[in-house]
């Protein structure tokens, strides 16, 4: 438990230790109190609290459900039947795998608003929890069609055989383990090296924030008289646009390498299978994950494409799930696959979303030209302000402003379309990094509008749609006419809309 918690909170422990060493070097005694005593007291309280938490935590698992007890002064007791559990996710970090244990996240409730997290669970017990959950989920739904798919024909002879086979098992878990060894499900995706390259742009884009952060620090250092982030760099001669292009090329290469590393660590050995009416995902190197998403918990689909995917015709498919989760809990099914296959998969498993997914809504021309105009004016003003600066400083300023404008414009480049026949909303955001949401109207739990009148019937406004995508997500749709705002509100609140 101590080793796992220390590894999970390394991002907090390391800065705290650095702050402690920095403070004690300048002020060993602050307000008459030794700094070492303060940090030692806080660290001791945290360690004692962790020890008490570990010693007082108990849980048991059987075919009836889960019992969980935790706490010393205030005792928390939770008892769950498998019918109340909507998701089970098992995570194994590098430290946890070395110690032979896992972290189990159990989703409770229709929207998984409440979660039960059990730390440092032995791997055998984690597998037992997964087995009980899947056995309890499959058993009551033998004769029930899965939403979004075609009903299957029930064979009475086959049902009798399956029932007798279950009767021969000593427990539900033994039935589950036996079936798992003989039928691990149909493999529908396994990641390849090419996919890592396509995903790398998604994670490497964060390196492009480096020039913006450096410029922000330099401005703050000039005001607060702090030391510069880097030593003085000699001036480089040449046209400004050449220096900007060279700087972006260097940062692009670093971003690609960084993205490849993150993609490999996160999705190593990632695969997706279909078993017993659920999508079973597993993979990861630093944190090995496994999770099941039943079709009944899917409330829409999300398609994402980074610039490299758009050029090569690939896409990333994720499910908009009504259950919470972490990392793989983002419900990714295909991290990188051809767009045609993504659409074929939607038609096969969720035909109600297929028509909307095949048609991409267009962003209105006033919004396009407005964003382009604002970006052009801002870049022109920045270039004019950078004339008196050194070339290196001018390049950093131009790169920071360009990246900021790119991110802001990509986020505001949004639109949505209504599909009355299938009661589906298709939301699109971005022109380089593109995100599509295709969700039914009944998955929208919140709808609000904001309007600013301009002249006559012309107004500037936006519609905010709230959906669940492992968590609450707000989708902002710029709208220029009040009648369109009313259509969105009526569609999401009453479940119907009149054709225009």
Short mmCIF file of C-alpha atoms in Angstrom, two decimals, residues 32-483:
data_model
loop_
_atom_site.label_atom_id
_atom_site.label_comp_id
_atom_site.label_asym_id
_atom_site.label_seq_id
_atom_site.Cartn_x
_atom_site.Cartn_y
_atom_site.Cartn_z
CA UNK A 32 9.57 31.11 14.93
CA UNK A 33 8.72 27.56 13.78
CA UNK A 34 11.37 25.25 12.23
CA UNK A 35 10.42 24.45 8.66
CA UNK A 36 11.72 20.87 9.02
CA UNK A 37 9.34 20.35 11.94
CA UNK A 38 6.34 21.53 9.90
CA UNK A 39 7.08 19.28 6.91
CA UNK A 40 7.99 16.38 9.22
CA UNK A 41 4.69 16.74 11.10
CA UNK A 42 2.63 16.86 7.91
CA UNK A 43 4.50 13.88 6.45
CA UNK A 44 4.08 11.89 9.67
CA UNK A 45 0.33 12.55 9.76
CA UNK A 46 0.01 11.38 6.14
CA UNK A 47 1.97 8.17 6.81
CA UNK A 48 0.01 7.40 9.99
CA UNK A 49 -3.28 8.06 8.21
CA UNK A 50 -2.27 5.72 5.39
CA UNK A 51 -1.29 3.00 7.86
CA UNK A 52 -4.58 3.30 9.76
CA UNK A 53 -6.49 3.24 6.47
CA UNK A 54 -4.67 0.09 5.41
CA UNK A 55 -5.18 -1.70 8.74
CA UNK A 56 -8.89 -0.87 8.98
CA UNK A 57 -9.89 -1.75 5.39
CA UNK A 58 -11.68 -5.06 4.87
CA UNK A 59 -13.65 -6.42 1.90
CA UNK A 60 -15.19 -9.72 0.86
CA UNK A 61 -16.51 -11.00 -2.47
CA UNK A 62 -18.93 -13.80 -3.22
CA UNK A 63 -21.68 -14.64 -5.68
CA UNK A 64 -24.10 -12.39 -3.82
CA UNK A 65 -22.05 -9.19 -4.07
CA UNK A 66 -19.32 -7.15 -2.40
CA UNK A 67 -18.96 -6.08 1.23
CA UNK A 68 -16.53 -3.22 1.93
CA UNK A 69 -15.58 -1.72 5.32
CA UNK A 70 -13.18 1.16 5.86
CA UNK A 71 -12.33 3.74 8.50
CA UNK A 72 -11.28 3.98 12.13
CA UNK A 73 -13.09 6.83 13.87
CA UNK A 74 -15.84 6.96 11.23
CA UNK A 75 -16.53 3.47 9.90
CA UNK A 76 -17.85 3.26 6.34
CA UNK A 77 -19.62 0.04 5.42
CA UNK A 78 -20.85 -0.69 1.89
CA UNK A 79 -22.74 -3.74 0.72
CA UNK A 80 -23.48 -4.17 -2.99
CA UNK A 81 -25.29 -6.78 -4.99
CA UNK A 82 -24.02 -7.50 -8.48
CA UNK A 83 -27.24 -6.08 -9.93
CA UNK A 84 -26.20 -2.66 -8.58
CA UNK A 85 -22.72 -2.77 -10.15
CA UNK A 86 -22.60 -1.30 -13.67
CA UNK A 87 -18.85 -1.41 -14.32
CA UNK A 88 -15.64 -2.97 -13.04
CA UNK A 89 -12.25 -1.62 -14.06
CA UNK A 90 -8.96 -3.18 -12.97
CA UNK A 91 -5.75 -1.12 -13.10
CA UNK A 92 -2.25 -2.43 -12.51
CA UNK A 93 0.54 0.13 -12.38
CA UNK A 94 4.18 -0.92 -12.70
CA UNK A 95 4.64 -0.89 -8.93
CA UNK A 96 1.38 -2.79 -8.39
CA UNK A 97 2.37 -5.49 -10.87
CA UNK A 98 5.73 -5.83 -9.15
CA UNK A 99 3.94 -6.35 -5.83
CA UNK A 100 1.29 -8.63 -7.36
CA UNK A 101 -1.78 -6.48 -6.69
CA UNK A 102 -4.32 -4.32 -8.54
CA UNK A 103 -6.63 -1.34 -8.11
CA UNK A 104 -10.32 -2.07 -8.67
CA UNK A 105 -12.76 0.73 -9.56
CA UNK A 106 -16.41 -0.30 -9.21
CA UNK A 107 -19.12 1.87 -10.78
CA UNK A 108 -22.45 2.06 -8.96
CA UNK A 109 -25.74 3.43 -10.27
CA UNK A 110 -27.19 4.19 -13.67
CA UNK A 111 -24.75 7.01 -14.41
CA UNK A 112 -21.98 5.67 -12.14
CA UNK A 113 -22.09 8.87 -10.12
CA UNK A 114 -20.88 6.91 -7.09
CA UNK A 115 -17.75 4.79 -7.28
CA UNK A 116 -16.13 2.31 -4.95
CA UNK A 117 -12.34 2.11 -5.19
CA UNK A 118 -10.46 -0.77 -3.57
CA UNK A 119 -6.68 -0.32 -3.41
CA UNK A 120 -3.94 -2.97 -3.27
CA UNK A 121 -6.22 -5.89 -4.20
CA UNK A 122 -4.41 -9.20 -4.89
CA UNK A 123 -4.58 -10.07 -8.58
CA UNK A 124 -6.46 -13.30 -7.84
CA UNK A 125 -9.13 -11.34 -5.95
CA UNK A 126 -9.34 -8.77 -8.77
CA UNK A 127 -9.90 -11.54 -11.30
CA UNK A 128 -12.54 -12.99 -9.00
CA UNK A 129 -14.39 -9.65 -8.90
CA UNK A 130 -14.31 -9.42 -12.71
CA UNK A 131 -15.59 -12.99 -12.98
CA UNK A 132 -18.52 -12.45 -10.62
CA UNK A 133 -19.45 -9.19 -12.34
CA UNK A 134 -19.52 -10.70 -15.82
CA UNK A 135 -21.36 -13.81 -14.65
CA UNK A 136 -23.99 -11.68 -12.92
CA UNK A 137 -24.33 -9.43 -15.97
CA UNK A 138 -24.68 -12.24 -18.51
CA UNK A 139 -27.08 -14.51 -16.62
CA UNK A 140 -30.17 -12.28 -16.41
CA UNK A 141 -29.91 -11.07 -20.00
CA UNK A 142 -29.96 -14.33 -21.94
CA UNK A 143 -33.31 -13.78 -23.68
CA UNK A 144 -33.21 -9.98 -23.82
CA UNK A 145 -32.14 -8.15 -27.01
CA UNK A 146 -29.31 -5.66 -26.60
CA UNK A 147 -30.24 -2.04 -27.38
CA UNK A 148 -28.89 -0.86 -30.70
CA UNK A 149 -28.56 -4.37 -32.14
CA UNK A 150 -30.80 -6.94 -33.74
CA UNK A 151 -32.59 -9.44 -31.52
CA UNK A 152 -31.16 -12.89 -31.69
CA UNK A 153 -33.18 -16.07 -32.11
CA UNK A 154 -33.27 -18.21 -28.98
CA UNK A 155 -32.72 -21.93 -29.44
CA UNK A 156 -34.55 -23.83 -26.62
CA UNK A 157 -32.25 -26.82 -26.98
CA UNK A 158 -29.18 -24.64 -26.68
CA UNK A 159 -30.71 -22.87 -23.70
CA UNK A 160 -31.36 -26.18 -21.96
CA UNK A 161 -27.79 -27.25 -22.58
CA UNK A 162 -26.41 -23.99 -21.20
CA UNK A 163 -28.68 -24.27 -18.17
CA UNK A 164 -27.55 -27.81 -17.42
CA UNK A 165 -23.92 -26.79 -17.88
CA UNK A 166 -24.40 -24.05 -15.32
CA UNK A 167 -26.01 -26.47 -12.90
CA UNK A 168 -22.95 -28.68 -13.08
CA UNK A 169 -20.69 -25.82 -11.97
CA UNK A 170 -20.12 -25.52 -8.25
CA UNK A 171 -20.31 -21.70 -8.38
CA UNK A 172 -20.99 -18.84 -10.76
CA UNK A 173 -17.31 -17.94 -10.76
CA UNK A 174 -16.27 -21.44 -11.81
CA UNK A 175 -18.69 -21.22 -14.74
CA UNK A 176 -17.25 -17.86 -15.68
CA UNK A 177 -13.62 -18.99 -15.46
CA UNK A 178 -14.34 -22.15 -17.41
CA UNK A 179 -16.04 -20.25 -20.23
CA UNK A 180 -13.25 -17.71 -20.32
CA UNK A 181 -10.60 -20.33 -20.95
CA UNK A 182 -12.57 -21.85 -23.82
CA UNK A 183 -14.00 -18.64 -25.31
CA UNK A 184 -12.16 -15.38 -24.69
CA UNK A 185 -14.40 -13.53 -27.14
CA UNK A 186 -14.07 -12.31 -30.71
CA UNK A 187 -11.01 -10.14 -31.30
CA UNK A 188 -11.99 -6.99 -33.21
CA UNK A 189 -8.88 -4.84 -32.72
CA UNK A 190 -5.23 -5.17 -31.74
CA UNK A 191 -2.85 -2.22 -31.86
CA UNK A 192 0.05 -2.15 -34.32
CA UNK A 193 3.21 -0.04 -34.75
CA UNK A 194 1.54 2.08 -37.43
CA UNK A 195 -1.18 3.00 -34.93
CA UNK A 196 1.37 4.34 -32.45
CA UNK A 197 2.58 6.78 -35.10
CA UNK A 198 -0.95 7.98 -35.83
CA UNK A 199 -1.74 8.43 -32.13
CA UNK A 200 1.54 10.24 -31.43
CA UNK A 201 0.24 13.56 -32.79
CA UNK A 202 -2.56 13.56 -30.20
CA UNK A 203 -0.14 13.32 -27.27
CA UNK A 204 2.75 15.21 -28.84
CA UNK A 205 0.72 18.39 -29.25
CA UNK A 206 1.30 19.24 -25.59
CA UNK A 207 5.01 19.83 -26.28
CA UNK A 208 3.96 22.73 -28.53
CA UNK A 209 2.84 24.58 -25.39
CA UNK A 210 6.51 24.92 -24.40
CA UNK A 211 7.14 28.22 -26.30
CA UNK A 212 3.99 29.72 -24.82
CA UNK A 213 5.00 28.76 -21.28
CA UNK A 214 8.54 30.10 -21.77
CA UNK A 215 7.22 33.41 -23.09
CA UNK A 216 4.80 33.64 -20.18
CA UNK A 217 7.61 33.03 -17.71
CA UNK A 218 9.90 35.55 -19.38
CA UNK A 219 7.23 38.24 -19.12
CA UNK A 220 6.61 37.40 -15.47
CA UNK A 221 10.37 37.38 -14.78
CA UNK A 222 10.70 40.88 -16.25
CA UNK A 223 7.99 42.19 -13.93
CA UNK A 224 9.01 40.31 -10.78
CA UNK A 225 12.77 40.49 -11.41
CA UNK A 226 13.23 36.73 -11.47
CA UNK A 227 16.11 34.86 -13.05
CA UNK A 228 15.63 33.97 -16.74
CA UNK A 229 14.52 30.44 -17.61
CA UNK A 230 17.47 29.87 -19.96
CA UNK A 231 20.85 31.53 -20.41
CA UNK A 232 21.15 34.21 -23.04
CA UNK A 233 21.01 32.81 -26.58
CA UNK A 234 23.03 34.57 -29.28
CA UNK A 235 21.01 36.33 -31.94
CA UNK A 236 20.41 34.45 -35.18
CA UNK A 237 20.25 36.38 -38.41
CA UNK A 238 17.71 35.70 -41.11
CA UNK A 239 14.11 36.50 -42.09
CA UNK A 240 11.60 36.17 -39.30
CA UNK A 241 9.36 33.74 -41.17
CA UNK A 242 12.31 31.38 -41.77
CA UNK A 243 13.17 31.38 -38.08
CA UNK A 244 9.53 30.72 -37.15
CA UNK A 245 9.29 27.78 -39.57
CA UNK A 246 12.58 26.33 -38.30
CA UNK A 247 11.47 26.65 -34.68
CA UNK A 248 8.14 24.95 -35.42
CA UNK A 249 9.94 22.14 -37.29
CA UNK A 250 12.22 21.49 -34.31
CA UNK A 251 9.36 21.51 -31.82
CA UNK A 252 7.26 19.36 -34.17
CA UNK A 253 9.96 16.68 -34.28
CA UNK A 254 10.31 16.71 -30.49
CA UNK A 255 6.52 16.57 -30.12
CA UNK A 256 6.30 13.56 -32.47
CA UNK A 257 8.97 11.65 -30.55
CA UNK A 258 7.34 12.48 -27.23
CA UNK A 259 3.91 11.45 -28.57
CA UNK A 260 5.26 8.11 -29.82
CA UNK A 261 6.70 7.35 -26.39
CA UNK A 262 3.47 8.23 -24.57
CA UNK A 263 1.33 6.27 -27.04
CA UNK A 264 3.52 3.18 -26.66
CA UNK A 265 3.49 3.36 -22.87
CA UNK A 266 -0.25 3.89 -22.72
CA UNK A 267 -1.52 1.47 -25.39
CA UNK A 268 1.09 -1.30 -25.51
CA UNK A 269 -0.67 -4.64 -26.23
CA UNK A 270 -4.04 -2.86 -26.38
CA UNK A 271 -6.83 -5.02 -27.77
CA UNK A 272 -10.63 -5.10 -27.89
CA UNK A 273 -12.83 -8.18 -27.84
CA UNK A 274 -16.59 -8.76 -27.92
CA UNK A 275 -17.73 -11.25 -25.32
CA UNK A 276 -21.23 -11.93 -24.04
CA UNK A 277 -22.69 -8.69 -25.37
CA UNK A 278 -19.91 -6.46 -23.98
CA UNK A 279 -16.80 -4.78 -25.36
CA UNK A 280 -13.79 -5.96 -23.34
CA UNK A 281 -10.73 -3.69 -23.50
CA UNK A 282 -7.27 -4.35 -22.08
CA UNK A 283 -3.74 -3.04 -22.51
CA UNK A 284 -1.12 -0.58 -21.32
CA UNK A 285 2.48 -0.82 -20.10
CA UNK A 286 2.91 1.63 -17.21
CA UNK A 287 -0.64 0.93 -16.07
CA UNK A 288 -2.16 -2.30 -17.36
CA UNK A 289 -5.94 -1.78 -17.64
CA UNK A 290 -8.91 -4.03 -18.25
CA UNK A 291 -12.52 -2.97 -18.56
CA UNK A 292 -15.87 -4.12 -19.90
CA UNK A 293 -18.51 -1.89 -21.52
CA UNK A 294 -21.90 -3.56 -22.08
CA UNK A 295 -23.78 -2.37 -25.15
CA UNK A 296 -26.61 -1.21 -22.89
CA UNK A 297 -24.24 1.31 -21.27
CA UNK A 298 -23.30 2.96 -24.59
CA UNK A 299 -25.07 6.31 -25.01
CA UNK A 300 -23.47 7.46 -28.26
CA UNK A 301 -20.17 7.40 -30.14
CA UNK A 302 -17.23 9.79 -30.40
CA UNK A 303 -14.92 9.99 -33.43
CA UNK A 304 -11.65 11.91 -33.15
CA UNK A 305 -9.07 12.73 -35.82
CA UNK A 306 -5.76 14.52 -35.43
CA UNK A 307 -4.05 16.20 -38.43
CA UNK A 308 -2.05 13.08 -39.34
CA UNK A 309 -5.18 10.92 -39.16
CA UNK A 310 -7.06 13.36 -41.42
CA UNK A 311 -4.30 13.20 -44.04
CA UNK A 312 -4.05 9.39 -43.97
CA UNK A 313 -7.79 8.68 -43.67
CA UNK A 314 -7.73 7.22 -40.15
CA UNK A 315 -9.81 7.96 -37.06
CA UNK A 316 -10.17 7.08 -33.39
CA UNK A 317 -13.45 5.61 -32.12
CA UNK A 318 -14.66 5.83 -28.54
CA UNK A 319 -18.00 5.09 -26.92
CA UNK A 320 -19.93 7.71 -24.99
CA UNK A 321 -20.60 5.60 -21.93
CA UNK A 322 -22.93 6.18 -19.01
CA UNK A 323 -20.39 4.68 -16.63
CA UNK A 324 -17.31 6.37 -15.22
CA UNK A 325 -13.75 5.20 -15.62
CA UNK A 326 -10.10 6.19 -15.94
CA UNK A 327 -7.64 6.03 -18.84
CA UNK A 328 -9.08 3.06 -20.77
CA UNK A 329 -12.25 4.27 -19.06
CA UNK A 330 -12.30 6.91 -21.81
CA UNK A 331 -14.01 4.05 -23.67
CA UNK A 332 -11.62 3.89 -26.62
CA UNK A 333 -12.38 0.98 -28.94
CA UNK A 334 -10.18 1.78 -31.94
CA UNK A 335 -7.24 4.09 -31.07
CA UNK A 336 -6.34 4.31 -34.77
CA UNK A 337 -8.14 2.62 -37.65
CA UNK A 338 -9.38 3.59 -41.10
CA UNK A 339 -12.40 5.86 -41.09
CA UNK A 340 -14.35 3.44 -43.30
CA UNK A 341 -13.93 0.68 -40.72
CA UNK A 342 -15.02 3.02 -37.94
CA UNK A 343 -18.24 3.77 -39.80
CA UNK A 344 -18.77 0.09 -40.64
CA UNK A 345 -18.44 -0.76 -36.94
CA UNK A 346 -21.03 1.88 -36.04
CA UNK A 347 -23.43 0.49 -38.65
CA UNK A 348 -22.91 -3.03 -37.34
CA UNK A 349 -23.25 -2.43 -33.60
CA UNK A 350 -25.25 0.83 -33.38
CA UNK A 351 -27.22 1.33 -36.62
CA UNK A 352 -29.25 4.22 -35.15
CA UNK A 353 -26.10 6.38 -35.15
CA UNK A 354 -24.84 5.34 -38.59
CA UNK A 355 -26.77 7.85 -40.73
CA UNK A 356 -25.63 10.81 -38.62
CA UNK A 357 -22.03 9.56 -38.42
CA UNK A 358 -21.82 9.32 -42.22
CA UNK A 359 -22.75 13.00 -42.62
CA UNK A 360 -20.43 15.65 -41.17
CA UNK A 361 -22.17 18.96 -40.28
CA UNK A 362 -20.63 22.04 -41.86
CA UNK A 363 -19.47 25.02 -39.84
CA UNK A 364 -21.30 28.23 -40.81
CA UNK A 365 -19.41 30.66 -43.06
CA UNK A 366 -19.84 33.68 -40.72
CA UNK A 367 -18.14 31.72 -37.94
CA UNK A 368 -15.35 30.57 -40.25
CA UNK A 369 -14.55 34.03 -41.59
CA UNK A 370 -14.91 35.56 -38.12
CA UNK A 371 -12.31 33.22 -36.61
CA UNK A 372 -9.97 33.59 -39.57
CA UNK A 373 -10.25 37.39 -39.42
CA UNK A 374 -9.54 37.56 -35.70
CA UNK A 375 -6.51 35.27 -36.09
CA UNK A 376 -5.11 37.29 -39.01
CA UNK A 377 -5.48 40.62 -37.18
CA UNK A 378 -3.88 39.21 -34.01
CA UNK A 379 -0.90 37.79 -35.92
CA UNK A 380 -0.42 41.08 -37.77
CA UNK A 381 -0.43 43.04 -34.52
CA UNK A 382 1.99 40.56 -32.93
CA UNK A 383 4.36 40.77 -35.90
CA UNK A 384 4.31 44.55 -35.68
CA UNK A 385 5.05 44.43 -31.94
CA UNK A 386 7.93 41.99 -32.50
CA UNK A 387 9.81 44.29 -34.91
CA UNK A 388 11.90 45.86 -32.15
CA UNK A 389 12.77 42.58 -30.43
CA UNK A 390 15.73 40.30 -30.93
CA UNK A 391 15.14 37.51 -33.47
CA UNK A 392 15.07 34.77 -30.84
CA UNK A 393 12.59 36.67 -28.67
CA UNK A 394 10.46 37.54 -31.71
CA UNK A 395 10.32 33.89 -32.80
CA UNK A 396 9.27 32.78 -29.31
CA UNK A 397 6.54 35.44 -29.19
CA UNK A 398 5.20 34.61 -32.66
CA UNK A 399 5.21 30.87 -31.94
CA UNK A 400 3.42 31.34 -28.62
CA UNK A 401 0.71 33.56 -30.13
CA UNK A 402 0.26 31.25 -33.14
CA UNK A 403 -0.16 28.17 -30.95
CA UNK A 404 -2.62 29.97 -28.69
CA UNK A 405 -4.68 31.17 -31.67
CA UNK A 406 -4.63 27.71 -33.22
CA UNK A 407 -5.92 26.09 -30.04
CA UNK A 408 -8.62 28.73 -29.47
CA UNK A 409 -9.82 28.69 -33.10
CA UNK A 410 -9.88 24.90 -33.19
CA UNK A 411 -12.07 24.82 -30.07
CA UNK A 412 -14.49 27.50 -31.31
CA UNK A 413 -14.82 25.89 -34.77
CA UNK A 414 -17.99 24.01 -33.79
CA UNK A 415 -21.40 23.15 -35.17
CA UNK A 416 -24.18 20.60 -34.74
CA UNK A 417 -26.93 18.97 -36.80
CA UNK A 418 -30.20 17.32 -35.82
CA UNK A 419 -31.40 13.99 -37.22
CA UNK A 420 -35.17 13.85 -36.50
CA UNK A 421 -35.63 10.39 -38.04
CA UNK A 422 -33.30 8.67 -35.57
CA UNK A 423 -33.59 11.25 -32.76
CA UNK A 424 -29.83 11.83 -32.86
CA UNK A 425 -27.63 14.92 -32.51
CA UNK A 426 -24.30 15.13 -34.36
CA UNK A 427 -21.82 17.61 -32.85
CA UNK A 428 -18.55 18.55 -34.53
CA UNK A 429 -15.67 20.64 -33.16
CA UNK A 430 -12.31 21.55 -34.72
CA UNK A 431 -10.70 21.80 -38.16
CA UNK A 432 -7.26 20.27 -37.41
CA UNK A 433 -8.00 18.21 -34.30
CA UNK A 434 -11.58 17.17 -35.06
CA UNK A 435 -14.02 15.65 -32.57
CA UNK A 436 -17.44 14.25 -33.50
CA UNK A 437 -20.13 13.33 -30.97
CA UNK A 438 -23.14 11.36 -32.18
CA UNK A 439 -25.59 10.96 -29.30
CA UNK A 440 -29.34 10.32 -29.03
CA UNK A 441 -31.55 13.11 -27.69
CA UNK A 442 -32.33 11.21 -24.50
CA UNK A 443 -28.59 11.16 -23.64
CA UNK A 444 -28.58 14.96 -23.32
CA UNK A 445 -29.24 15.67 -19.65
CA UNK A 446 -28.94 19.48 -19.92
CA UNK A 447 -29.68 22.08 -22.62
CA UNK A 448 -29.22 25.84 -22.24
CA UNK A 449 -28.92 28.83 -24.56
CA UNK A 450 -27.15 32.19 -24.45
CA UNK A 451 -28.05 35.04 -26.84
CA UNK A 452 -26.67 38.51 -27.54
CA UNK A 453 -28.91 40.58 -29.90
CA UNK A 454 -27.02 42.46 -32.62
CA UNK A 455 -29.51 43.95 -35.10
CA UNK A 456 -33.08 42.95 -35.89
CA UNK A 457 -33.38 39.17 -36.07
CA UNK A 458 -29.60 38.77 -36.14
CA UNK A 459 -28.03 37.71 -32.87
CA UNK A 460 -24.91 36.01 -31.60
CA UNK A 461 -25.56 33.07 -29.33
CA UNK A 462 -24.64 29.54 -28.33
CA UNK A 463 -26.37 26.37 -27.19
CA UNK A 464 -24.83 24.30 -24.40
CA UNK A 465 -25.61 20.57 -24.42
CA UNK A 466 -24.63 18.35 -21.49
CA UNK A 467 -23.85 14.67 -22.12
CA UNK A 468 -22.13 11.88 -20.19
CA UNK A 469 -18.80 10.71 -21.59
CA UNK A 470 -17.38 8.84 -18.57
CA UNK A 471 -18.04 12.20 -16.90
CA UNK A 472 -20.21 15.25 -17.45
CA UNK A 473 -19.21 17.03 -20.69
CA UNK A 474 -20.55 20.32 -22.07
CA UNK A 475 -20.82 20.73 -25.85
CA UNK A 476 -20.97 24.36 -27.01
CA UNK A 477 -22.67 25.07 -30.35
CA UNK A 478 -22.41 28.62 -31.82
CA UNK A 479 -25.81 29.62 -33.27
CA UNK A 480 -26.68 32.83 -35.11
CA UNK A 481 -30.49 32.58 -35.27
CA UNK A 482 -32.93 32.28 -32.35
CA UNK A 483 -35.04 29.75 -34.28
#
